[in-house]
Amino acid sequence: MKPKVNDRFDNDAPIDEVMQSLDENGYAVVEDVLPHETVDALLSEMEPWIEATPFGPDAFAGQRTKRTGSLVARSATARDLIVHPLCKGVARRVLKSSTEFQLSQTQLISAYPGSVSQKLHKDELVWDFFPFAVDHHVMCQFFWALTDFTEENGATRVAPGSDAIDPDDLREEDTIPVEMSKGSVFIFNGKVVHGGGTNRSDQVRQGLILSYCAGWVRQEENQYLVAPPELARTFSEDVLKMIGYQQGCFAMGYAGDIEEPMDVLFGRKAATPIVPSDATRTAANERAQRWSLDVAERTV
């Protein structure tokens, strides 16, 4: 399979151009986004955690692959990266049917020599294999290259334009390797068919997955255990909102006496509790907006 439209972009490309590839191909590659110094800083911060991470228990996780999580707590560089303008801008567009979006998962993947290819799959399977409509996206992911990605060292393989295709109907021959240089990023939705390649080199291939999801689904990585309140209070509010310390949509994720999670986290008492019209005023769902307006009119 070949990309339907251009799938590679310079780091100053407009988001509209990147989105065209995501809409048509299910993915895009933006090259040389992060300076090597930033990548090296992240790897340095994570080195002891990577060293302590065991190899995966099965072929899918990778028996020659380490998957290191909790980057929000373990890496200041990662915290900056989860609110990178490219991540926020693209994720907002992909997840436009949801009022809010949030960080779902952080995972630093280290694929050692001999790591074998994964079963082809779609990542939105994490939500219990629920059959989301093909035009409804609940996931947007960014796979940052922390080393060069080549076909030889097992670069992710992707089937362009496969959003509506069952992974079982595709073979590795239907995919292409996502080769990219250190500091580049492979952006893909939760529906495109893909899988890690086989590392036939003598080097470790490393990349960082940052996954974002709709504000109304459960996060894949439990960010509240990763960053419990005593640690979360040291983060910026931008980071806190991204890891889930905000309402995801109407009546989803409030705390205390129908209060904003951020207010409860910092011991602030809001002047008035959240009311439905406030919670849904900017909803992506038109039905929620209409419902909110009706409630507001009845309270005037």
PDB file of C-alpha atoms in Angstrom:
ATOM      1  CA  MET A   1       0.000   0.000   0.000  1.00  0.00           C
ATOM      2  CA  LYS A   2       1.167   3.517  -0.777  1.00  0.00           C
ATOM      3  CA  PRO A   3       0.247   6.805   0.934  1.00  0.00           C
ATOM      4  CA  LYS A   4      -2.765   8.472  -0.688  1.00  0.00           C
ATOM      5  CA  VAL A   5      -1.280  11.950  -0.229  1.00  0.00           C
ATOM      6  CA  ASN A   6       2.054  13.354   0.932  1.00  0.00           C
ATOM      7  CA  ASP A   7       2.855  11.863   4.332  1.00  0.00           C
ATOM      8  CA  ARG A   8       6.070  13.731   5.277  1.00  0.00           C
ATOM      9  CA  PHE A   9       6.445  17.317   6.402  1.00  0.00           C
ATOM     10  CA  ASP A  10       9.062  19.809   7.510  1.00  0.00           C
ATOM     11  CA  ASN A  11       8.856  20.977  11.120  1.00  0.00           C
ATOM     12  CA  ASP A  12       7.370  24.325  10.079  1.00  0.00           C
ATOM     13  CA  ALA A  13       4.551  22.823   8.001  1.00  0.00           C
ATOM     14  CA  PRO A  14       1.055  24.206   8.721  1.00  0.00           C
ATOM     15  CA  ILE A  15      -1.182  21.923  10.767  1.00  0.00           C
ATOM     16  CA  ASP A  16      -3.712  21.955   7.920  1.00  0.00           C
ATOM     17  CA  GLU A  17      -1.192  20.139   5.698  1.00  0.00           C
ATOM     18  CA  VAL A  18      -0.352  17.600   8.407  1.00  0.00           C
ATOM     19  CA  MET A  19      -4.059  17.007   8.959  1.00  0.00           C
ATOM     20  CA  GLN A  20      -4.613  16.224   5.287  1.00  0.00           C
ATOM     21  CA  SER A  21      -2.280  13.245   5.635  1.00  0.00           C
ATOM     22  CA  LEU A  22      -3.891  12.167   8.907  1.00  0.00           C
ATOM     23  CA  ASP A  23      -7.328  12.344   7.281  1.00  0.00           C
ATOM     24  CA  GLU A  24      -6.288  10.416   4.154  1.00  0.00           C
ATOM     25  CA  ASN A  25      -3.461   8.149   5.325  1.00  0.00           C
ATOM     26  CA  GLY A  26      -4.257   7.817   9.033  1.00  0.00           C
ATOM     27  CA  TYR A  27      -0.799   9.136   9.938  1.00  0.00           C
ATOM     28  CA  ALA A  28       1.866  11.755   9.163  1.00  0.00           C
ATOM     29  CA  VAL A  29       5.583  12.173   9.791  1.00  0.00           C
ATOM     30  CA  VAL A  30       6.938  15.574  10.850  1.00  0.00           C
ATOM     31  CA  GLU A  31      10.697  15.668  10.587  1.00  0.00           C
ATOM     32  CA  ASP A  32      13.317  17.156  12.918  1.00  0.00           C
ATOM     33  CA  VAL A  33      10.918  18.706  15.432  1.00  0.00           C
ATOM     34  CA  LEU A  34      13.058  18.263  18.558  1.00  0.00           C
ATOM     35  CA  PRO A  35      16.693  19.374  18.885  1.00  0.00           C
ATOM     36  CA  HIS A  36      19.037  16.488  19.664  1.00  0.00           C
ATOM     37  CA  GLU A  37      19.853  18.193  22.974  1.00  0.00           C
ATOM     38  CA  THR A  38      16.224  17.853  24.066  1.00  0.00           C
ATOM     39  CA  VAL A  39      16.138  14.179  23.125  1.00  0.00           C
ATOM     40  CA  ASP A  40      19.422  13.540  24.955  1.00  0.00           C
ATOM     41  CA  ALA A  41      18.108  15.297  28.070  1.00  0.00           C
ATOM     42  CA  LEU A  42      14.991  13.123  28.097  1.00  0.00           C
ATOM     43  CA  LEU A  43      17.018   9.935  27.702  1.00  0.00           C
ATOM     44  CA  SER A  44      19.387  11.023  30.464  1.00  0.00           C
ATOM     45  CA  GLU A  45      16.486  11.652  32.849  1.00  0.00           C
ATOM     46  CA  MET A  46      14.955   8.272  32.024  1.00  0.00           C
ATOM     47  CA  GLU A  47      18.147   6.168  31.932  1.00  0.00           C
ATOM     48  CA  PRO A  48      17.864   4.650  35.432  1.00  0.00           C
ATOM     49  CA  TRP A  49      14.186   3.826  34.876  1.00  0.00           C
ATOM     50  CA  ILE A  50      14.905   2.198  31.508  1.00  0.00           C
ATOM     51  CA  GLU A  51      17.679   0.147  33.088  1.00  0.00           C
ATOM     52  CA  ALA A  52      15.256  -1.140  35.738  1.00  0.00           C
ATOM     53  CA  THR A  53      12.456  -1.979  33.284  1.00  0.00           C
ATOM     54  CA  PRO A  54      12.056  -5.698  32.501  1.00  0.00           C
ATOM     55  CA  PHE A  55      11.604  -7.032  28.985  1.00  0.00           C
ATOM     56  CA  GLY A  56       8.049  -7.687  27.833  1.00  0.00           C
ATOM     57  CA  PRO A  57       6.207 -10.887  28.812  1.00  0.00           C
ATOM     58  CA  ASP A  58       4.991 -11.837  25.329  1.00  0.00           C
ATOM     59  CA  ALA A  59       5.554 -11.338  21.609  1.00  0.00           C
ATOM     60  CA  PHE A  60       3.168  -8.385  21.376  1.00  0.00           C
ATOM     61  CA  ALA A  61       4.824  -6.399  24.170  1.00  0.00           C
ATOM     62  CA  GLY A  62       8.174  -7.644  22.934  1.00  0.00           C
ATOM     63  CA  GLN A  63      10.341 -10.166  24.737  1.00  0.00           C
ATOM     64  CA  ARG A  64      13.370  -8.146  23.634  1.00  0.00           C
ATOM     65  CA  THR A  65      11.644  -4.806  24.226  1.00  0.00           C
ATOM     66  CA  LYS A  66      11.425  -2.613  27.316  1.00  0.00           C
ATOM     67  CA  ARG A  67       8.382  -0.391  27.814  1.00  0.00           C
ATOM     68  CA  THR A  68       9.047   2.270  30.443  1.00  0.00           C
ATOM     69  CA  GLY A  69       6.143   4.399  31.673  1.00  0.00           C
ATOM     70  CA  SER A  70       5.299   7.126  34.213  1.00  0.00           C
ATOM     71  CA  LEU A  71       7.206   9.796  32.279  1.00  0.00           C
ATOM     72  CA  VAL A  72       5.038  12.592  33.659  1.00  0.00           C
ATOM     73  CA  ALA A  73       6.488  11.901  37.099  1.00  0.00           C
ATOM     74  CA  ARG A  74       9.982  10.879  36.020  1.00  0.00           C
ATOM     75  CA  SER A  75      10.991  13.429  33.388  1.00  0.00           C
ATOM     76  CA  ALA A  76      10.707  17.216  33.342  1.00  0.00           C
ATOM     77  CA  THR A  77      11.498  17.137  29.623  1.00  0.00           C
ATOM     78  CA  ALA A  78       8.572  14.778  29.031  1.00  0.00           C
ATOM     79  CA  ARG A  79       6.239  17.108  30.941  1.00  0.00           C
ATOM     80  CA  ASP A  80       7.191  19.904  28.569  1.00  0.00           C
ATOM     81  CA  LEU A  81       6.718  17.603  25.607  1.00  0.00           C
ATOM     82  CA  ILE A  82       3.160  16.542  26.477  1.00  0.00           C
ATOM     83  CA  VAL A  83       2.049  20.171  26.056  1.00  0.00           C
ATOM     84  CA  HIS A  84       4.149  20.795  22.926  1.00  0.00           C
ATOM     85  CA  PRO A  85       2.192  23.009  20.478  1.00  0.00           C
ATOM     86  CA  LEU A  86       2.340  20.337  17.767  1.00  0.00           C
ATOM     87  CA  CYS A  87       0.827  17.732  20.095  1.00  0.00           C
ATOM     88  CA  LYS A  88      -1.904  20.041  21.327  1.00  0.00           C
ATOM     89  CA  GLY A  89      -2.709  21.438  17.903  1.00  0.00           C
ATOM     90  CA  VAL A  90      -2.960  18.139  16.055  1.00  0.00           C
ATOM     91  CA  ALA A  91      -4.656  16.216  18.894  1.00  0.00           C
ATOM     92  CA  ARG A  92      -7.309  18.918  19.165  1.00  0.00           C
ATOM     93  CA  ARG A  93      -8.088  18.538  15.465  1.00  0.00           C
ATOM     94  CA  VAL A  94      -8.113  14.729  15.442  1.00  0.00           C
ATOM     95  CA  LEU A  95     -10.257  14.601  18.601  1.00  0.00           C
ATOM     96  CA  LYS A  96     -12.573  17.408  17.484  1.00  0.00           C
ATOM     97  CA  SER A  97     -15.729  15.437  18.285  1.00  0.00           C
ATOM     98  CA  SER A  98     -14.879  15.597  22.006  1.00  0.00           C
ATOM     99  CA  THR A  99     -15.193  18.669  24.222  1.00  0.00           C
ATOM    100  CA  GLU A 100     -11.827  18.080  25.896  1.00  0.00           C
ATOM    101  CA  PHE A 101      -8.922  15.730  25.324  1.00  0.00           C
ATOM    102  CA  GLN A 102      -6.308  14.399  27.731  1.00  0.00           C
ATOM    103  CA  LEU A 103      -3.072  12.479  27.944  1.00  0.00           C
ATOM    104  CA  SER A 104      -3.749   8.760  27.852  1.00  0.00           C
ATOM    105  CA  GLN A 105      -0.314   7.154  27.971  1.00  0.00           C
ATOM    106  CA  THR A 106       3.414   7.804  28.085  1.00  0.00           C
ATOM    107  CA  GLN A 107       5.724   4.948  27.147  1.00  0.00           C
ATOM    108  CA  LEU A 108       9.404   4.985  26.277  1.00  0.00           C
ATOM    109  CA  ILE A 109       9.984   1.964  24.046  1.00  0.00           C
ATOM    110  CA  SER A 110      13.466   0.441  23.797  1.00  0.00           C
ATOM    111  CA  ALA A 111      13.562  -2.271  21.123  1.00  0.00           C
ATOM    112  CA  TYR A 112      16.750  -4.303  21.517  1.00  0.00           C
ATOM    113  CA  PRO A 113      18.459  -6.315  18.752  1.00  0.00           C
ATOM    114  CA  GLY A 114      16.385  -9.409  18.044  1.00  0.00           C
ATOM    115  CA  SER A 115      13.059  -7.741  18.912  1.00  0.00           C
ATOM    116  CA  VAL A 116      10.511  -9.314  16.544  1.00  0.00           C
ATOM    117  CA  SER A 117       7.696  -7.657  14.612  1.00  0.00           C
ATOM    118  CA  GLN A 118       4.326  -7.148  16.282  1.00  0.00           C
ATOM    119  CA  LYS A 119       0.982  -8.513  15.197  1.00  0.00           C
ATOM    120  CA  LEU A 120      -0.655  -5.824  13.037  1.00  0.00           C
ATOM    121  CA  HIS A 121      -3.279  -3.972  15.054  1.00  0.00           C
ATOM    122  CA  LYS A 122      -5.197  -0.771  15.775  1.00  0.00           C
ATOM    123  CA  ASP A 123      -4.391   0.938  19.071  1.00  0.00           C
ATOM    124  CA  GLU A 124      -7.965   1.869  19.963  1.00  0.00           C
ATOM    125  CA  LEU A 125      -8.418  -1.821  20.795  1.00  0.00           C
ATOM    126  CA  VAL A 126      -7.365  -0.842  24.337  1.00  0.00           C
ATOM    127  CA  TRP A 127     -10.974   0.218  24.990  1.00  0.00           C
ATOM    128  CA  ASP A 128     -12.129  -3.375  25.237  1.00  0.00           C
ATOM    129  CA  PHE A 129     -12.162  -3.774  21.434  1.00  0.00           C
ATOM    130  CA  PHE A 130     -15.229  -1.503  21.304  1.00  0.00           C
ATOM    131  CA  PRO A 131     -16.273  -0.953  17.642  1.00  0.00           C
ATOM    132  CA  PHE A 132     -16.078   2.835  17.395  1.00  0.00           C
ATOM    133  CA  ALA A 133     -17.505   4.247  14.157  1.00  0.00           C
ATOM    134  CA  VAL A 134     -14.838   4.577  11.482  1.00  0.00           C
ATOM    135  CA  ASP A 135     -15.288   8.353  11.364  1.00  0.00           C
ATOM    136  CA  HIS A 136     -15.200   8.845  15.157  1.00  0.00           C
ATOM    137  CA  HIS A 137     -11.744   9.256  16.654  1.00  0.00           C
ATOM    138  CA  VAL A 138     -11.022   8.829  20.357  1.00  0.00           C
ATOM    139  CA  MET A 139      -7.220   8.527  20.103  1.00  0.00           C
ATOM    140  CA  CYS A 140      -4.287  10.473  18.624  1.00  0.00           C
ATOM    141  CA  GLN A 141      -0.682   9.361  19.137  1.00  0.00           C
ATOM    142  CA  PHE A 142       2.793  10.801  18.728  1.00  0.00           C
ATOM    143  CA  PHE A 143       5.749   8.429  18.440  1.00  0.00           C
ATOM    144  CA  TRP A 144       8.869  10.533  18.961  1.00  0.00           C
ATOM    145  CA  ALA A 145      12.113   9.117  17.528  1.00  0.00           C
ATOM    146  CA  LEU A 146      14.766   9.179  20.266  1.00  0.00           C
ATOM    147  CA  THR A 147      17.165   7.388  17.907  1.00  0.00           C
ATOM    148  CA  ASP A 148      17.036   7.088  14.146  1.00  0.00           C
ATOM    149  CA  PHE A 149      14.260   4.760  12.971  1.00  0.00           C
ATOM    150  CA  THR A 150      15.247   2.526  10.055  1.00  0.00           C
ATOM    151  CA  GLU A 151      13.757  -0.559   8.463  1.00  0.00           C
ATOM    152  CA  GLU A 152      16.775  -2.531   9.684  1.00  0.00           C
ATOM    153  CA  ASN A 153      16.321  -1.580  13.338  1.00  0.00           C
ATOM    154  CA  GLY A 154      12.583  -2.298  13.340  1.00  0.00           C
ATOM    155  CA  ALA A 155      10.891   1.013  12.544  1.00  0.00           C
ATOM    156  CA  THR A 156       7.119   0.917  12.996  1.00  0.00           C
ATOM    157  CA  ARG A 157       5.315  -0.407   9.941  1.00  0.00           C
ATOM    158  CA  VAL A 158       2.032   1.215   8.883  1.00  0.00           C
ATOM    159  CA  ALA A 159      -0.667   0.444   6.324  1.00  0.00           C
ATOM    160  CA  PRO A 160      -1.591   3.795   4.730  1.00  0.00           C
ATOM    161  CA  GLY A 161      -5.306   4.520   4.545  1.00  0.00           C
ATOM    162  CA  SER A 162      -6.284   1.461   6.581  1.00  0.00           C
ATOM    163  CA  ASP A 163      -8.702   3.092   9.049  1.00  0.00           C
ATOM    164  CA  ALA A 164     -11.662   1.059   7.761  1.00  0.00           C
ATOM    165  CA  ILE A 165      -9.736  -2.195   7.200  1.00  0.00           C
ATOM    166  CA  ASP A 166      -9.671  -5.161   9.576  1.00  0.00           C
ATOM    167  CA  PRO A 167      -6.046  -5.783  10.635  1.00  0.00           C
ATOM    168  CA  ASP A 168      -6.570  -9.515  10.039  1.00  0.00           C
ATOM    169  CA  ASP A 169      -7.083  -8.737   6.335  1.00  0.00           C
ATOM    170  CA  LEU A 170      -3.584  -7.246   6.006  1.00  0.00           C
ATOM    171  CA  ARG A 171      -0.093  -8.713   5.874  1.00  0.00           C
ATOM    172  CA  GLU A 172       3.301  -7.154   6.548  1.00  0.00           C
ATOM    173  CA  GLU A 173       3.704  -6.817   2.768  1.00  0.00           C
ATOM    174  CA  ASP A 174       0.799  -4.328   2.868  1.00  0.00           C
ATOM    175  CA  THR A 175       2.734  -2.002   5.196  1.00  0.00           C
ATOM    176  CA  ILE A 176       5.629   0.426   4.816  1.00  0.00           C
ATOM    177  CA  PRO A 177       8.376   1.213   7.370  1.00  0.00           C
ATOM    178  CA  VAL A 178       8.183   4.602   9.070  1.00  0.00           C
ATOM    179  CA  GLU A 179      11.824   5.579   8.755  1.00  0.00           C
ATOM    180  CA  MET A 180      12.728   8.887  10.392  1.00  0.00           C
ATOM    181  CA  SER A 181      15.618  10.669  12.042  1.00  0.00           C
ATOM    182  CA  LYS A 182      16.179  11.315  15.736  1.00  0.00           C
ATOM    183  CA  GLY A 183      13.914  14.164  16.893  1.00  0.00           C
ATOM    184  CA  SER A 184      11.215  13.480  14.286  1.00  0.00           C
ATOM    185  CA  VAL A 185       7.693  12.296  15.110  1.00  0.00           C
ATOM    186  CA  PHE A 186       5.266   9.758  13.660  1.00  0.00           C
ATOM    187  CA  ILE A 187       1.702  10.963  14.317  1.00  0.00           C
ATOM    188  CA  PHE A 188      -1.134   8.464  13.905  1.00  0.00           C
ATOM    189  CA  ASN A 189      -4.736   7.912  14.893  1.00  0.00           C
ATOM    190  CA  GLY A 190      -6.126   4.957  16.823  1.00  0.00           C
ATOM    191  CA  LYS A 191      -7.612   3.277  13.754  1.00  0.00           C
ATOM    192  CA  VAL A 192      -4.712   2.989  11.317  1.00  0.00           C
ATOM    193  CA  VAL A 193      -3.238  -0.528  11.102  1.00  0.00           C
ATOM    194  CA  HIS A 194       0.392  -0.731  12.197  1.00  0.00           C
ATOM    195  CA  GLY A 195       2.931  -2.734  14.189  1.00  0.00           C
ATOM    196  CA  GLY A 196       6.528  -2.604  15.342  1.00  0.00           C
ATOM    197  CA  GLY A 197       9.098  -4.091  12.949  1.00  0.00           C
ATOM    198  CA  THR A 198      11.861  -6.614  13.581  1.00  0.00           C
ATOM    199  CA  ASN A 199      15.143  -5.169  14.859  1.00  0.00           C
ATOM    200  CA  ARG A 200      17.783  -6.856  12.708  1.00  0.00           C
ATOM    201  CA  SER A 201      20.495  -4.363  13.657  1.00  0.00           C
ATOM    202  CA  ASP A 202      22.996  -4.400  16.519  1.00  0.00           C
ATOM    203  CA  GLN A 203      21.568  -1.214  18.053  1.00  0.00           C
ATOM    204  CA  VAL A 204      18.715  -0.377  20.417  1.00  0.00           C
ATOM    205  CA  ARG A 205      15.920   1.587  18.745  1.00  0.00           C
ATOM    206  CA  GLN A 206      14.241   3.990  21.177  1.00  0.00           C
ATOM    207  CA  GLY A 207      11.109   6.061  20.847  1.00  0.00           C
ATOM    208  CA  LEU A 208       8.578   7.780  23.085  1.00  0.00           C
ATOM    209  CA  ILE A 209       4.853   7.247  22.633  1.00  0.00           C
ATOM    210  CA  LEU A 210       2.622  10.073  23.827  1.00  0.00           C
ATOM    211  CA  SER A 211      -0.995   9.048  23.436  1.00  0.00           C
ATOM    212  CA  TYR A 212      -3.969  11.402  23.791  1.00  0.00           C
ATOM    213  CA  CYS A 213      -7.616  10.449  24.099  1.00  0.00           C
ATOM    214  CA  ALA A 214     -11.079  11.948  24.330  1.00  0.00           C
ATOM    215  CA  GLY A 215     -11.898  13.433  27.723  1.00  0.00           C
ATOM    216  CA  TRP A 216     -14.730  10.955  28.314  1.00  0.00           C
ATOM    217  CA  VAL A 217     -12.832   7.662  27.982  1.00  0.00           C
ATOM    218  CA  ARG A 218     -10.553   6.085  30.565  1.00  0.00           C
ATOM    219  CA  GLN A 219      -6.849   6.812  30.166  1.00  0.00           C
ATOM    220  CA  GLU A 220      -4.678   3.837  29.247  1.00  0.00           C
ATOM    221  CA  GLU A 221      -2.033   4.763  31.845  1.00  0.00           C
ATOM    222  CA  ASN A 222      -3.406   5.722  35.258  1.00  0.00           C
ATOM    223  CA  GLN A 223      -2.111   9.289  35.464  1.00  0.00           C
ATOM    224  CA  TYR A 224      -3.502   9.824  38.984  1.00  0.00           C
ATOM    225  CA  LEU A 225      -1.263   7.084  40.385  1.00  0.00           C
ATOM    226  CA  VAL A 226       1.633   8.321  38.252  1.00  0.00           C
ATOM    227  CA  ALA A 227       1.081  11.852  39.605  1.00  0.00           C
ATOM    228  CA  PRO A 228      -0.846  11.736  42.898  1.00  0.00           C
ATOM    229  CA  PRO A 229      -1.973  15.058  44.433  1.00  0.00           C
ATOM    230  CA  GLU A 230       1.216  15.782  46.398  1.00  0.00           C
ATOM    231  CA  LEU A 231       3.264  15.523  43.187  1.00  0.00           C
ATOM    232  CA  ALA A 232       0.636  16.947  40.864  1.00  0.00           C
ATOM    233  CA  ARG A 233       0.548  20.216  42.834  1.00  0.00           C
ATOM    234  CA  THR A 234       4.113  20.901  41.660  1.00  0.00           C
ATOM    235  CA  PHE A 235       3.094  20.838  37.974  1.00  0.00           C
ATOM    236  CA  SER A 236       1.873  23.726  35.831  1.00  0.00           C
ATOM    237  CA  GLU A 237      -1.878  23.990  35.315  1.00  0.00           C
ATOM    238  CA  ASP A 238      -1.345  23.336  31.598  1.00  0.00           C
ATOM    239  CA  VAL A 239       0.238  19.973  32.418  1.00  0.00           C
ATOM    240  CA  LEU A 240      -2.411  19.218  35.047  1.00  0.00           C
ATOM    241  CA  LYS A 241      -5.242  19.759  32.597  1.00  0.00           C
ATOM    242  CA  MET A 242      -3.499  17.536  30.082  1.00  0.00           C
ATOM    243  CA  ILE A 243      -3.109  14.627  32.505  1.00  0.00           C
ATOM    244  CA  GLY A 244      -6.771  14.797  33.472  1.00  0.00           C
ATOM    245  CA  TYR A 245      -7.212  17.274  36.325  1.00  0.00           C
ATOM    246  CA  GLN A 246     -10.149  18.880  34.519  1.00  0.00           C
ATOM    247  CA  GLN A 247     -13.672  17.951  33.492  1.00  0.00           C
ATOM    248  CA  GLY A 248     -13.717  15.931  30.291  1.00  0.00           C
ATOM    249  CA  CYS A 249     -17.235  16.987  29.309  1.00  0.00           C
ATOM    250  CA  PHE A 250     -20.622  17.507  30.966  1.00  0.00           C
ATOM    251  CA  ALA A 251     -20.682  15.781  34.376  1.00  0.00           C
ATOM    252  CA  MET A 252     -17.577  13.742  33.547  1.00  0.00           C
ATOM    253  CA  GLY A 253     -14.744  13.937  36.058  1.00  0.00           C
ATOM    254  CA  TYR A 254     -15.988  16.512  38.566  1.00  0.00           C
ATOM    255  CA  ALA A 255     -14.827  16.278  42.189  1.00  0.00           C
ATOM    256  CA  GLY A 256     -16.163  17.144  45.624  1.00  0.00           C
ATOM    257  CA  ASP A 257     -19.435  19.045  45.641  1.00  0.00           C
ATOM    258  CA  ILE A 258     -19.692  19.239  41.851  1.00  0.00           C
ATOM    259  CA  GLU A 259     -16.418  21.189  41.684  1.00  0.00           C
ATOM    260  CA  GLU A 260     -13.656  21.517  39.140  1.00  0.00           C
ATOM    261  CA  PRO A 261     -10.885  18.978  39.877  1.00  0.00           C
ATOM    262  CA  MET A 262      -8.255  21.728  39.809  1.00  0.00           C
ATOM    263  CA  ASP A 263     -10.087  23.653  42.545  1.00  0.00           C
ATOM    264  CA  VAL A 264     -10.278  20.575  44.746  1.00  0.00           C
ATOM    265  CA  LEU A 265      -6.603  19.722  44.104  1.00  0.00           C
ATOM    266  CA  PHE A 266      -5.455  23.131  45.324  1.00  0.00           C
ATOM    267  CA  GLY A 267      -8.057  23.524  48.060  1.00  0.00           C
ATOM    268  CA  ARG A 268      -9.807  26.374  46.298  1.00  0.00           C
ATOM    269  CA  LYS A 269     -13.520  26.843  46.826  1.00  0.00           C
ATOM    270  CA  ALA A 270     -15.322  27.995  43.707  1.00  0.00           C
ATOM    271  CA  ALA A 271     -17.834  30.825  44.144  1.00  0.00           C
ATOM    272  CA  THR A 272     -20.576  28.646  42.673  1.00  0.00           C
ATOM    273  CA  PRO A 273     -20.702  24.939  41.839  1.00  0.00           C
ATOM    274  CA  ILE A 274     -20.461  23.791  38.258  1.00  0.00           C
ATOM    275  CA  VAL A 275     -23.838  23.942  36.523  1.00  0.00           C
ATOM    276  CA  PRO A 276     -24.760  22.034  33.365  1.00  0.00           C
ATOM    277  CA  SER A 277     -24.798  25.123  31.149  1.00  0.00           C
ATOM    278  CA  ASP A 278     -21.195  25.920  32.116  1.00  0.00           C
ATOM    279  CA  ALA A 279     -20.050  22.349  31.623  1.00  0.00           C
ATOM    280  CA  THR A 280     -21.480  22.027  28.117  1.00  0.00           C
ATOM    281  CA  ARG A 281     -21.299  25.566  26.736  1.00  0.00           C
ATOM    282  CA  THR A 282     -18.294  24.707  24.579  1.00  0.00           C
ATOM    283  CA  ALA A 283     -19.196  21.057  24.008  1.00  0.00           C
ATOM    284  CA  ALA A 284     -18.162  19.533  20.689  1.00  0.00           C
ATOM    285  CA  ASN A 285     -21.410  17.560  20.756  1.00  0.00           C
ATOM    286  CA  GLU A 286     -24.195  19.702  19.283  1.00  0.00           C
ATOM    287  CA  ARG A 287     -26.861  17.850  21.257  1.00  0.00           C
ATOM    288  CA  ALA A 288     -25.055  18.738  24.494  1.00  0.00           C
ATOM    289  CA  GLN A 289     -24.914  22.388  23.447  1.00  0.00           C
ATOM    290  CA  ARG A 290     -28.645  22.490  22.707  1.00  0.00           C
ATOM    291  CA  TRP A 291     -29.414  20.775  26.003  1.00  0.00           C
ATOM    292  CA  SER A 292     -27.239  23.280  27.827  1.00  0.00           C
ATOM    293  CA  LEU A 293     -28.985  26.247  26.231  1.00  0.00           C
ATOM    294  CA  ASP A 294     -32.371  24.809  27.196  1.00  0.00           C
ATOM    295  CA  VAL A 295     -31.263  24.478  30.841  1.00  0.00           C
ATOM    296  CA  ALA A 296     -29.911  28.049  30.828  1.00  0.00           C
ATOM    297  CA  GLU A 297     -33.198  29.432  29.478  1.00  0.00           C
ATOM    298  CA  ARG A 298     -35.179  27.631  32.196  1.00  0.00           C
ATOM    299  CA  THR A 299     -33.046  29.185  34.948  1.00  0.00           C
ATOM    300  CA  VAL A 300     -33.326  32.804  33.745  1.00  0.00           C
TER     301      VAL A 300
END
